[in-house]
Coordinates of C-alpha atoms and ligand atoms in Angstrom, one line a residue:
M163 CA -143.8 60.9 4.2
N164 CA -144.4 60.6 7.9
S165 CA -147.1 63.1 8.9
D166 CA -144.9 64.7 11.6
V167 CA -142.3 65.6 9.1
R168 CA -144.8 68.0 7.6
Q169 CA -144.5 70.1 10.7
L170 CA -141.1 71.2 9.5
T171 CA -141.0 74.8 8.3
N172 CA -137.7 74.3 6.4
H173 CA -137.7 70.9 4.7
E174 CA -134.1 71.3 3.7
L175 CA -133.2 70.4 7.2
L176 CA -134.3 66.8 6.7
R177 CA -131.2 65.4 5.0
S178 CA -131.1 62.0 3.4
A179 CA -127.4 62.3 2.4
C180 CA -124.1 62.6 4.1
L181 CA -121.8 65.7 4.0
I182 CA -118.4 64.6 2.7
G183 CA -115.9 67.0 1.3
G184 CA -118.5 69.7 0.9
E185 CA -120.8 67.5 -1.2
W186 CA -124.1 65.8 0.0
V187 CA -123.4 62.2 -1.0
V188 CA -125.4 59.0 -1.0
G189 CA -122.7 56.6 -2.0
R190 CA -123.9 54.4 -4.8
G191 CA -127.4 55.0 -3.6
E192 CA -128.1 51.3 -3.2
D193 CA -127.9 50.8 0.5
W194 CA -130.0 52.8 3.0
I195 CA -130.7 52.9 6.8
E196 CA -134.3 53.5 7.8
V197 CA -134.6 56.1 10.5
L198 CA -137.5 55.1 12.8
N199 CA -139.8 57.2 15.1
P200 CA -139.6 55.3 18.4
S201 CA -143.1 56.6 19.4
T202 CA -144.9 55.2 16.4
G203 CA -142.5 52.7 14.9
G204 CA -143.0 54.4 11.5
T205 CA -140.1 55.3 9.1
I206 CA -139.2 59.0 9.1
T207 CA -136.8 58.8 6.2
T208 CA -133.6 56.9 5.1
V209 CA -129.9 57.9 5.3
P210 CA -127.1 56.3 3.3
R211 CA -125.3 53.2 4.5
L212 CA -121.8 54.3 3.6
G213 CA -118.7 52.4 4.7
A214 CA -114.9 52.2 4.9
L215 CA -114.4 53.7 1.4
E216 CA -116.3 56.9 2.2
A217 CA -114.7 57.1 5.6
E218 CA -111.3 57.1 3.9
Q219 CA -112.4 59.8 1.5
A220 CA -113.6 61.9 4.4
I221 CA -110.3 61.6 6.1
E222 CA -108.5 62.8 2.9
H223 CA -110.8 65.8 2.7
A224 CA -110.3 66.5 6.4
V225 CA -106.6 66.5 6.1
T226 CA -106.6 69.0 3.2
A227 CA -109.4 71.2 4.6
G228 CA -107.9 71.0 8.1
K229 CA -104.6 72.4 7.1
K230 CA -106.2 75.5 5.6
W231 CA -108.7 75.9 8.5
S232 CA -105.8 75.8 11.1
R233 CA -104.3 78.9 9.4
V234 CA -107.6 80.9 9.5
P235 CA -107.3 83.5 12.3
A236 CA -109.1 82.4 15.4
T237 CA -111.2 85.5 15.3
E238 CA -112.5 84.6 11.8
R239 CA -113.2 81.0 12.9
S240 CA -115.0 82.5 15.8
A241 CA -117.2 84.7 13.5
L242 CA -118.2 81.6 11.5
L243 CA -119.0 79.6 14.6
R244 CA -121.1 82.6 15.8
R245 CA -123.0 82.5 12.5
W246 CA -123.6 78.8 12.9
F247 CA -124.9 79.4 16.5
E248 CA -127.3 82.0 15.2
L249 CA -128.6 79.7 12.5
V250 CA -129.2 76.9 15.0
R251 CA -131.1 79.2 17.3
A252 CA -133.1 80.5 14.3
H253 CA -134.1 76.9 13.4
E254 CA -134.6 75.8 17.0
E255 CA -138.2 74.6 16.4
D256 CA -137.4 72.5 13.3
L257 CA -134.4 71.0 14.9
A258 CA -136.4 70.1 18.0
I259 CA -139.1 68.5 15.8
L260 CA -136.4 66.4 14.1
L261 CA -135.0 65.4 17.4
T262 CA -138.4 64.3 18.9
L263 CA -139.1 62.4 15.7
E264 CA -136.0 60.3 15.7
Q265 CA -135.3 60.1 19.5
G266 CA -138.8 60.3 21.1
K267 CA -138.1 62.8 23.9
P268 CA -140.9 65.3 24.6
L269 CA -140.8 68.4 22.3
A270 CA -140.1 70.7 25.3
E271 CA -137.1 68.6 26.2
A272 CA -136.0 68.6 22.6
R273 CA -136.2 72.4 22.4
A274 CA -134.1 72.5 25.6
E275 CA -131.5 70.2 24.0
I276 CA -131.3 72.4 20.9
R277 CA -130.6 75.4 23.1
Y278 CA -128.1 73.4 25.1
A279 CA -126.4 72.2 21.8
A280 CA -126.3 75.8 20.5
S281 CA -124.8 77.1 23.8
Y282 CA -121.6 75.0 23.1
I283 CA -121.2 76.6 19.7
E284 CA -121.6 80.1 21.2
W285 CA -119.3 79.2 24.1
F286 CA -116.4 77.9 21.9
A287 CA -116.9 80.8 19.4
E288 CA -115.9 83.0 22.3
E289 CA -113.3 80.7 23.8
G290 CA -111.4 80.1 20.5
P291 CA -109.8 83.5 20.4
R292 CA -108.7 83.1 24.0
C293 CA -106.6 80.0 23.3
Y294 CA -103.6 81.5 25.1
G295 CA -100.0 80.2 25.5
D296 CA -97.5 80.8 28.3
V297 CA -94.1 82.3 28.9
I298 CA -92.2 80.3 31.5
P299 CA -89.3 82.0 33.4
S300 CA -86.0 80.5 32.5
A301 CA -83.0 79.8 34.8
D302 CA -80.8 81.1 32.0
P303 CA -80.9 84.9 31.5
H304 CA -80.3 84.4 27.7
T305 CA -83.1 82.0 27.1
R306 CA -86.8 82.5 26.9
Q307 CA -89.2 79.5 27.3
I308 CA -92.6 79.8 25.5
V309 CA -95.5 77.5 25.2
I310 CA -98.0 77.8 22.3
R311 CA -101.2 75.8 21.7
Q312 CA -101.8 74.4 18.2
P313 CA -104.7 72.4 16.8
V314 CA -104.4 68.6 17.2
G315 CA -105.3 68.1 13.5
V316 CA -108.0 65.8 12.1
C317 CA -110.5 64.7 14.7
A318 CA -113.2 62.0 14.7
A319 CA -116.3 62.0 16.8
I320 CA -118.6 59.1 17.5
T321 CA -121.8 60.1 19.2
P322 CA -124.8 58.4 20.9
W323 CA -128.5 58.5 20.4
N324 CA -129.6 59.9 23.7
F325 CA -128.6 63.6 23.0
P326 CA -128.3 63.6 19.2
S327 CA -127.6 67.3 19.0
G328 CA -125.9 68.1 22.2
M329 CA -123.3 65.4 21.9
V330 CA -122.4 66.6 18.4
T331 CA -121.9 70.3 19.2
R332 CA -120.0 69.5 22.4
K333 CA -117.3 67.9 20.2
V334 CA -117.5 69.8 17.0
A335 CA -117.6 73.4 18.4
P336 CA -114.3 73.1 20.4
A337 CA -112.6 71.2 17.5
L338 CA -113.5 73.9 15.0
A339 CA -112.7 76.7 17.4
A340 CA -109.2 75.2 18.0
G341 CA -108.6 75.0 14.3
C342 CA -109.2 71.2 13.8
S343 CA -111.3 69.5 11.1
I344 CA -113.7 66.8 12.3
I345 CA -115.6 63.9 11.0
V346 CA -118.8 62.9 12.9
K347 CA -120.3 59.4 12.9
P348 CA -123.7 59.7 14.7
A349 CA -125.6 56.8 16.2
E350 CA -127.6 54.7 13.7
Q351 CA -130.9 55.5 15.4
T352 CA -130.5 59.3 15.4
P353 CA -128.5 60.6 12.4
L354 CA -131.0 63.3 11.3
S355 CA -130.0 65.9 14.0
A356 CA -126.3 65.6 13.1
L357 CA -127.0 66.0 9.4
A358 CA -129.3 69.0 10.0
L359 CA -126.6 70.7 12.2
A360 CA -124.0 70.0 9.4
F361 CA -126.4 71.6 6.9
L362 CA -126.6 74.7 9.0
A363 CA -122.8 74.8 9.5
E364 CA -122.4 74.7 5.7
R365 CA -124.9 77.6 5.4
A366 CA -122.9 79.5 8.0
G367 CA -119.8 79.3 5.8
I368 CA -117.8 76.6 7.6
P369 CA -115.6 75.5 4.7
A370 CA -116.0 72.2 2.8
G371 CA -114.2 69.3 4.5
V372 CA -113.9 71.0 7.9
L373 CA -117.0 69.4 9.3
Q374 CA -118.2 66.1 7.7
V375 CA -120.9 63.7 8.8
I376 CA -120.9 60.0 7.7
T377 CA -123.6 57.5 8.4
G378 CA -123.3 53.7 8.1
P379 CA -122.1 50.6 10.0
S380 CA -120.3 51.7 13.1
R381 CA -117.8 48.9 13.1
A382 CA -116.5 49.4 9.6
I383 CA -116.5 53.2 9.8
G384 CA -115.1 53.1 13.4
A385 CA -112.3 50.8 12.3
V386 CA -111.1 53.3 9.6
L387 CA -111.4 56.3 11.9
T388 CA -109.5 54.6 14.8
S389 CA -106.8 53.1 12.7
S390 CA -105.9 56.0 10.5
Q391 CA -102.6 57.8 11.3
D392 CA -104.1 60.9 9.8
V393 CA -106.8 61.1 12.4
R394 CA -105.0 62.5 15.5
K395 CA -107.9 62.5 17.9
L396 CA -111.0 60.5 18.7
S397 CA -113.8 61.8 20.9
F398 CA -116.3 59.2 21.8
T399 CA -119.5 59.4 23.9
G400 CA -121.3 56.1 24.5
S401 CA -121.1 52.9 26.5
T402 CA -118.0 51.9 28.5
E403 CA -117.9 48.6 26.6
V404 CA -117.6 50.3 23.2
G405 CA -115.3 53.0 24.7
R406 CA -112.8 50.3 25.8
L407 CA -112.9 48.7 22.4
L408 CA -112.2 52.0 20.6
A409 CA -109.4 52.8 23.0
A410 CA -107.8 49.5 22.1
Q411 CA -108.3 50.2 18.4
C412 CA -106.7 53.7 18.8
A413 CA -103.7 52.4 20.7
P414 CA -101.5 51.4 17.7
S415 CA -101.8 55.0 16.2
L416 CA -101.4 56.6 19.7
K417 CA -104.4 59.0 19.2
K418 CA -105.4 61.5 21.6
L419 CA -108.7 60.2 23.2
S420 CA -111.7 61.7 25.0
L421 CA -114.1 59.1 26.4
E422 CA -117.4 60.1 27.8
L423 CA -118.8 56.8 29.0
G424 CA -121.5 55.3 31.1
G425 CA -122.4 56.2 34.7
N426 CA -124.0 54.9 37.9
A427 CA -124.8 58.1 39.7
P428 CA -125.5 58.0 43.4
F429 CA -128.1 60.5 44.7
I430 CA -127.6 60.8 48.5
V431 CA -130.4 62.3 50.6
F432 CA -129.4 62.9 54.3
K433 CA -132.1 63.3 56.9
D434 CA -131.4 67.0 57.3
A435 CA -132.1 67.7 53.6
D436 CA -134.9 69.9 52.3
L437 CA -137.0 67.0 51.0
E438 CA -139.0 69.0 48.5
R439 CA -135.8 70.1 46.9
A440 CA -134.4 66.6 46.9
L441 CA -137.6 65.4 45.2
D442 CA -137.2 68.1 42.6
G443 CA -133.7 66.9 42.1
V444 CA -134.7 63.3 41.6
M445 CA -137.4 64.2 39.1
Q446 CA -134.8 66.3 37.1
S447 CA -131.9 63.9 37.3
K448 CA -133.8 60.6 37.0
F449 CA -136.7 61.1 34.7
R450 CA -135.4 63.5 32.1
N451 CA -135.2 61.8 28.7
A452 CA -137.1 58.8 30.2
G453 CA -134.0 58.1 32.3
Q454 CA -131.7 57.8 29.3
T455 CA -129.0 60.2 30.3
C456 CA -125.4 59.4 31.3
V457 CA -125.7 61.6 34.4
C458 CA -129.0 60.1 35.4
T459 CA -129.5 59.2 39.0
N460 CA -129.0 55.5 39.1
R461 CA -129.1 54.8 42.9
I462 CA -131.0 56.9 45.3
L463 CA -129.4 56.5 48.7
V464 CA -131.7 57.7 51.5
Q465 CA -130.9 57.9 55.2
R466 CA -132.8 55.1 56.9
E467 CA -135.0 57.4 59.2
I468 CA -136.5 59.1 56.2
H469 CA -136.4 56.3 53.6
D470 CA -140.1 55.3 53.7
E471 CA -141.4 58.9 53.8
F472 CA -139.2 59.9 50.9
A473 CA -140.1 56.9 48.9
S474 CA -143.9 57.5 49.2
L475 CA -143.5 61.3 48.4
L476 CA -141.5 60.3 45.3
A477 CA -144.0 57.7 44.2
A478 CA -146.8 60.3 44.5
R479 CA -144.9 62.6 42.1
V480 CA -143.8 59.9 39.7
Q481 CA -147.1 58.2 39.2
D482 CA -148.4 61.6 37.9
L483 CA -145.9 61.7 35.0
R484 CA -147.6 61.8 31.6
V485 CA -146.2 59.3 29.2
G486 CA -146.7 59.1 25.5
D487 CA -145.7 60.5 22.1
G488 CA -143.3 63.4 22.5
F489 CA -145.5 65.6 20.3
S490 CA -148.6 65.2 22.5
D491 CA -149.5 68.2 24.7
G492 CA -148.3 67.8 28.3
V493 CA -146.3 64.6 27.8
E494 CA -143.4 64.5 30.1
Q495 CA -141.9 61.1 29.2
G496 CA -141.5 59.6 25.8
P497 CA -140.7 56.0 24.7
L498 CA -137.4 54.2 25.2
I499 CA -135.1 54.1 22.2
D500 CA -135.8 50.5 21.1
K501 CA -137.1 47.1 22.2
A502 CA -133.7 45.9 23.5
A503 CA -133.7 48.9 25.9
H504 CA -137.2 48.3 27.0
D505 CA -136.6 44.6 27.7
R506 CA -133.4 45.4 29.6
V507 CA -135.3 47.8 31.9
Q508 CA -137.9 45.2 32.6
S509 CA -135.3 42.6 33.4
L510 CA -133.6 45.0 35.9
V511 CA -136.9 45.6 37.6
D512 CA -137.7 41.9 37.8
D513 CA -134.3 41.1 39.2
A514 CA -134.6 43.9 41.8
V515 CA -138.0 42.6 42.9
A516 CA -136.6 39.1 43.1
H517 CA -134.0 40.5 45.5
G518 CA -136.7 41.9 47.8
A519 CA -137.5 45.4 46.4
S520 CA -141.0 46.7 46.6
V521 CA -142.7 48.4 43.7
L522 CA -144.4 51.6 44.8
C523 CA -145.5 52.5 41.3
G524 CA -144.9 51.3 37.7
G525 CA -142.8 48.2 37.3
E526 CA -144.3 47.3 33.9
P527 CA -144.6 48.4 30.3
H528 CA -146.8 51.5 29.7
S529 CA -149.9 51.2 27.5
A530 CA -149.1 54.5 25.6
S531 CA -147.0 52.7 23.0
P532 CA -144.9 49.5 22.7
L533 CA -141.6 51.3 23.7
C534 CA -143.1 53.3 26.6
Y535 CA -142.2 52.1 30.1
S536 CA -144.2 53.1 33.2
P537 CA -142.3 55.6 35.5
T538 CA -141.3 53.4 38.4
V539 CA -140.3 53.7 42.0
L540 CA -138.6 50.7 43.8
A541 CA -138.1 51.0 47.5
Q542 CA -135.7 49.1 49.9
V543 CA -133.7 47.8 47.0
S544 CA -130.9 45.4 47.9
S545 CA -127.3 46.4 46.9
G546 CA -127.0 42.8 45.6
A547 CA -129.5 43.4 42.8
R548 CA -128.2 43.9 39.3
I549 CA -129.9 47.4 39.2
A550 CA -127.4 48.6 41.8
R551 CA -124.4 47.8 39.5
D552 CA -125.8 48.4 36.0
E553 CA -126.7 51.6 34.3
I554 CA -130.5 51.5 34.2
F555 CA -131.1 53.9 31.3
G556 CA -134.8 53.9 31.9
P557 CA -137.4 55.6 34.1
V558 CA -136.8 53.6 37.2
A559 CA -136.0 55.2 40.5
A560 CA -134.3 52.7 42.8
L561 CA -134.1 53.6 46.5
Y562 CA -131.6 52.1 49.0
A563 CA -131.4 52.8 52.8
F564 CA -128.2 53.9 54.6
S565 CA -127.4 54.6 58.2
D566 CA -124.7 57.2 58.4
E567 CA -122.3 59.4 56.3
R568 CA -119.6 56.8 56.2
E569 CA -121.9 54.1 54.8
A570 CA -123.4 56.5 52.3
I571 CA -120.0 57.3 50.9
E572 CA -119.0 53.6 50.8
L573 CA -122.2 52.7 49.0
A574 CA -121.9 55.6 46.6
N575 CA -118.4 54.7 45.6
S576 CA -119.0 51.0 45.3
T577 CA -119.3 51.1 41.5
E578 CA -116.8 50.9 38.7
Y579 CA -118.3 54.2 37.2
G580 CA -117.5 57.7 38.2
L581 CA -119.4 60.2 36.2
A582 CA -121.9 62.3 38.3
G583 CA -123.1 62.2 41.9
Y584 CA -125.6 64.2 43.9
V585 CA -125.7 65.2 47.6
Y586 CA -128.7 66.7 49.4
T587 CA -128.1 68.1 52.9
R588 CA -128.4 71.4 54.8
S589 CA -125.0 71.0 56.4
L590 CA -122.3 72.9 54.6
A591 CA -119.6 70.8 56.3
R592 CA -121.2 67.6 55.2
A593 CA -121.7 68.8 51.7
W594 CA -117.9 69.5 51.5
R595 CA -116.8 66.3 53.1
V596 CA -119.1 64.1 50.9
S597 CA -118.3 66.0 47.7
E598 CA -114.6 65.5 48.3
A599 CA -115.0 61.9 49.1
L600 CA -117.2 60.9 46.1
E601 CA -115.3 59.3 43.2
C602 CA -117.1 61.2 40.4
G603 CA -116.1 63.9 37.9
M604 CA -119.2 66.0 38.7
I605 CA -121.2 66.6 41.8
G606 CA -124.6 68.3 42.3
I607 CA -124.9 69.8 45.8
N608 CA -128.6 70.3 46.4
A609 CA -128.8 70.4 42.6
G610 CA -130.2 67.9 40.1
L611 CA -129.4 69.7 36.8
I612 CA -125.7 70.4 36.6
S613 CA -124.5 70.5 33.0
S614 CA -123.9 73.6 30.9
A615 CA -121.4 74.9 28.3
S616 CA -119.5 76.8 30.9
V617 CA -118.5 73.8 33.1
P618 CA -116.3 70.8 32.6
F619 CA -118.3 67.7 31.8
G620 CA -116.6 64.3 32.2
G621 CA -115.9 61.4 34.4
I622 CA -113.3 59.2 36.1
K623 CA -112.9 55.5 36.6
Q624 CA -114.8 53.5 34.0
S625 CA -116.8 56.6 33.0
G626 CA -113.8 57.7 30.9
Y627 CA -111.4 60.6 30.7
G628 CA -111.3 64.1 29.1
R629 CA -113.6 67.1 29.7
E630 CA -116.1 68.8 27.4
G631 CA -117.3 72.3 27.7
S632 CA -115.8 75.2 29.8
R633 CA -112.4 76.8 29.3
Y634 CA -110.9 73.3 29.8
G635 CA -112.8 71.9 26.8
L636 CA -110.4 73.3 24.3
D637 CA -107.4 71.4 25.8
D638 CA -108.5 68.1 24.3
Y639 CA -108.3 69.7 20.8
T640 CA -105.0 71.4 21.2
E641 CA -101.4 70.3 21.6
L642 CA -98.9 72.2 23.6
K643 CA -95.7 73.1 21.8
Y644 CA -92.7 74.4 23.8
L645 CA -90.4 76.9 22.1
C646 CA -86.9 77.4 23.6
M647 CA -85.4 80.6 22.3
S648 CA -81.8 80.7 23.4
A649 CA -78.6 82.8 22.7
L650 CA -80.4 86.1 23.3
D651 CA -76.9 87.4 24.1
S652 CA -75.4 86.6 20.7
E653 CA -75.5 90.1 19.3
L654 CA -74.2 91.8 22.4
Ligands
NAP787 P1 -123.0 52.7 22.3 O1 -123.7 51.5 21.9 O2 -121.7 52.7 22.9 O3 -123.0 53.6 21.0 C1 -122.5 54.9 20.9 C2 -121.9 55.2 19.6 O4 -120.9 54.3 19.3 C3 -122.9 55.1 18.4 O5 -122.6 56.0 17.4 C4 -122.6 53.7 17.9 O6 -123.0 53.6 16.5 C5 -121.1 53.6 18.0 N1 -120.6 52.3 18.1 C6 -121.1 51.2 18.6 N2 -120.2 50.1 18.4 C7 -119.2 50.6 17.8 C8 -118.0 50.0 17.3 N3 -117.7 48.8 17.4 N4 -117.1 50.8 16.6 C9 -117.4 52.2 16.4 N5 -118.5 52.8 16.9 C10 -119.4 52.0 17.5 O7 -123.9 53.6 23.3 P2 -125.4 54.0 23.2 O8 -126.2 52.9 23.7 O9 -125.7 54.6 21.9 O10 -125.4 55.2 24.2 C11 -125.7 55.1 25.6 C12 -124.4 55.1 26.4 O11 -123.8 56.4 26.2 C13 -124.7 55.0 27.9 O12 -123.8 54.2 28.5 C14 -124.5 56.5 28.4 O13 -124.2 56.6 29.7 C15 -123.4 56.9 27.5 N6 -123.3 58.4 27.4 C16 -122.3 59.0 28.1 C17 -122.3 60.4 28.1 C18 -121.1 61.1 28.7 O14 -120.9 62.3 28.5 N7 -120.3 60.4 29.6 C19 -123.2 61.1 27.4 C20 -124.3 60.4 26.8 C21 -124.3 59.0 26.8 P3 -124.3 52.7 16.0 O15 -125.4 53.1 16.9 O16 -124.4 53.2 14.6 O17 -123.9 51.3 16.2

């Protein structure tokens, strides 16, 4: 057993089996996936390598359980979700330990993610009973037009490794609140958080088959989930490339789809901005989770007059970041998820330097462990460099200079992505103009941390479609049904 696993208070949370139809299963028990700790390279545990057969079984259970669940009154579903929320909060420390173990982020960030994940359960526990319909005035006095909302049916969720808890509850909680059953396929690197959450959901009394978690090869399991006529909705968070592929796979069965995909967030700093606040914003939006968030600042656009001053102030802060194992005291940045991610970040930095960028700090692997990368600031980056187009997904702040508002907007929008954007200025008028002009689903105005359960999270362009969280978050898990009641005069 890995020594860090011994930190767990409740060892039942470390699951090495999948939850299918209310049973914890390992398939034939012959094929396993090793779950690695990215900080040490050591094996934490194994989870089963299930496949198409078990995915089909999970769908059958989800159909049966989902029918019953959809008839449970919304207030009762709400009470069960509330109980689940309370259990997640009660086990916050253990869930955070599991998260840091499998994902690498500092323990303080892992705790914050567990609270963030729990907040979606709480939010949708409360939102479910408010899933209202409408009465629409009719032109015919003897007719009434009514709209009701009903659960979509069986849902599938495919989630990424960067927020192994948050991305699960953001999909599962609205599905359950709306009366849908759901099957989750977590990322191969980080299945333990999803399994632990499912264990607590079971303890909370969520009925068998309503929430299931399956681990195994994503292609085989994904092919079953996307092609099944019984699965009525897929919610995917991950790369744009895989999102496009899954959308194509879902097309023949015309599934409802939510796609939360990649980003290339611009962070615009005008010369009238409060620079200290803007620096805080970059630190929050760029270096959280070692730069591995979809809303991470990817391009820092700084008005030319203040570019050099801003760059050196930022470098002074960035070079102080403490890098290492997420369990070590004071560590602010953990490792990248794997070697491929580490190599990709280095190649983006090398290409930027080849295009004329100057390295103010970092720019190389960090000595703390093989997957750690030095927090990096690159100044005067050319918009022709690859780093301007690609999602960095690493702790590299790339600064570009611009002359005026028009150029800032043009540069900011010159990307296929449209997830988040950030604007720093003291001018209210400019904040409005720029926010309206940016082609993004979410904008931080003098704010670097913008996501919470109460607001709609999602993007446009190649960042996908659909919204998670907020009162809009239930929409993706419900269908509108229109009832036309006519002949009200028939008994006159
Ligand atoms: P990824 O490679 O697209 O993987 C995401 C999930 O898709 C994983 O569970 C993966 O499973 C699965 N998957 C991969 N290929 C598949 C296939 N052919 N069929 C079915 N499932 C498949 O992305 P990632 O590298 O894990 O995550 C990083 C990306 O997610 C970034 O682009 C980031 O911006 C994006 N992201 C977006 C948001 C948002 O809300 N917009 C939030 C977080 C992350 P395996 O790992 O088991 O192969």
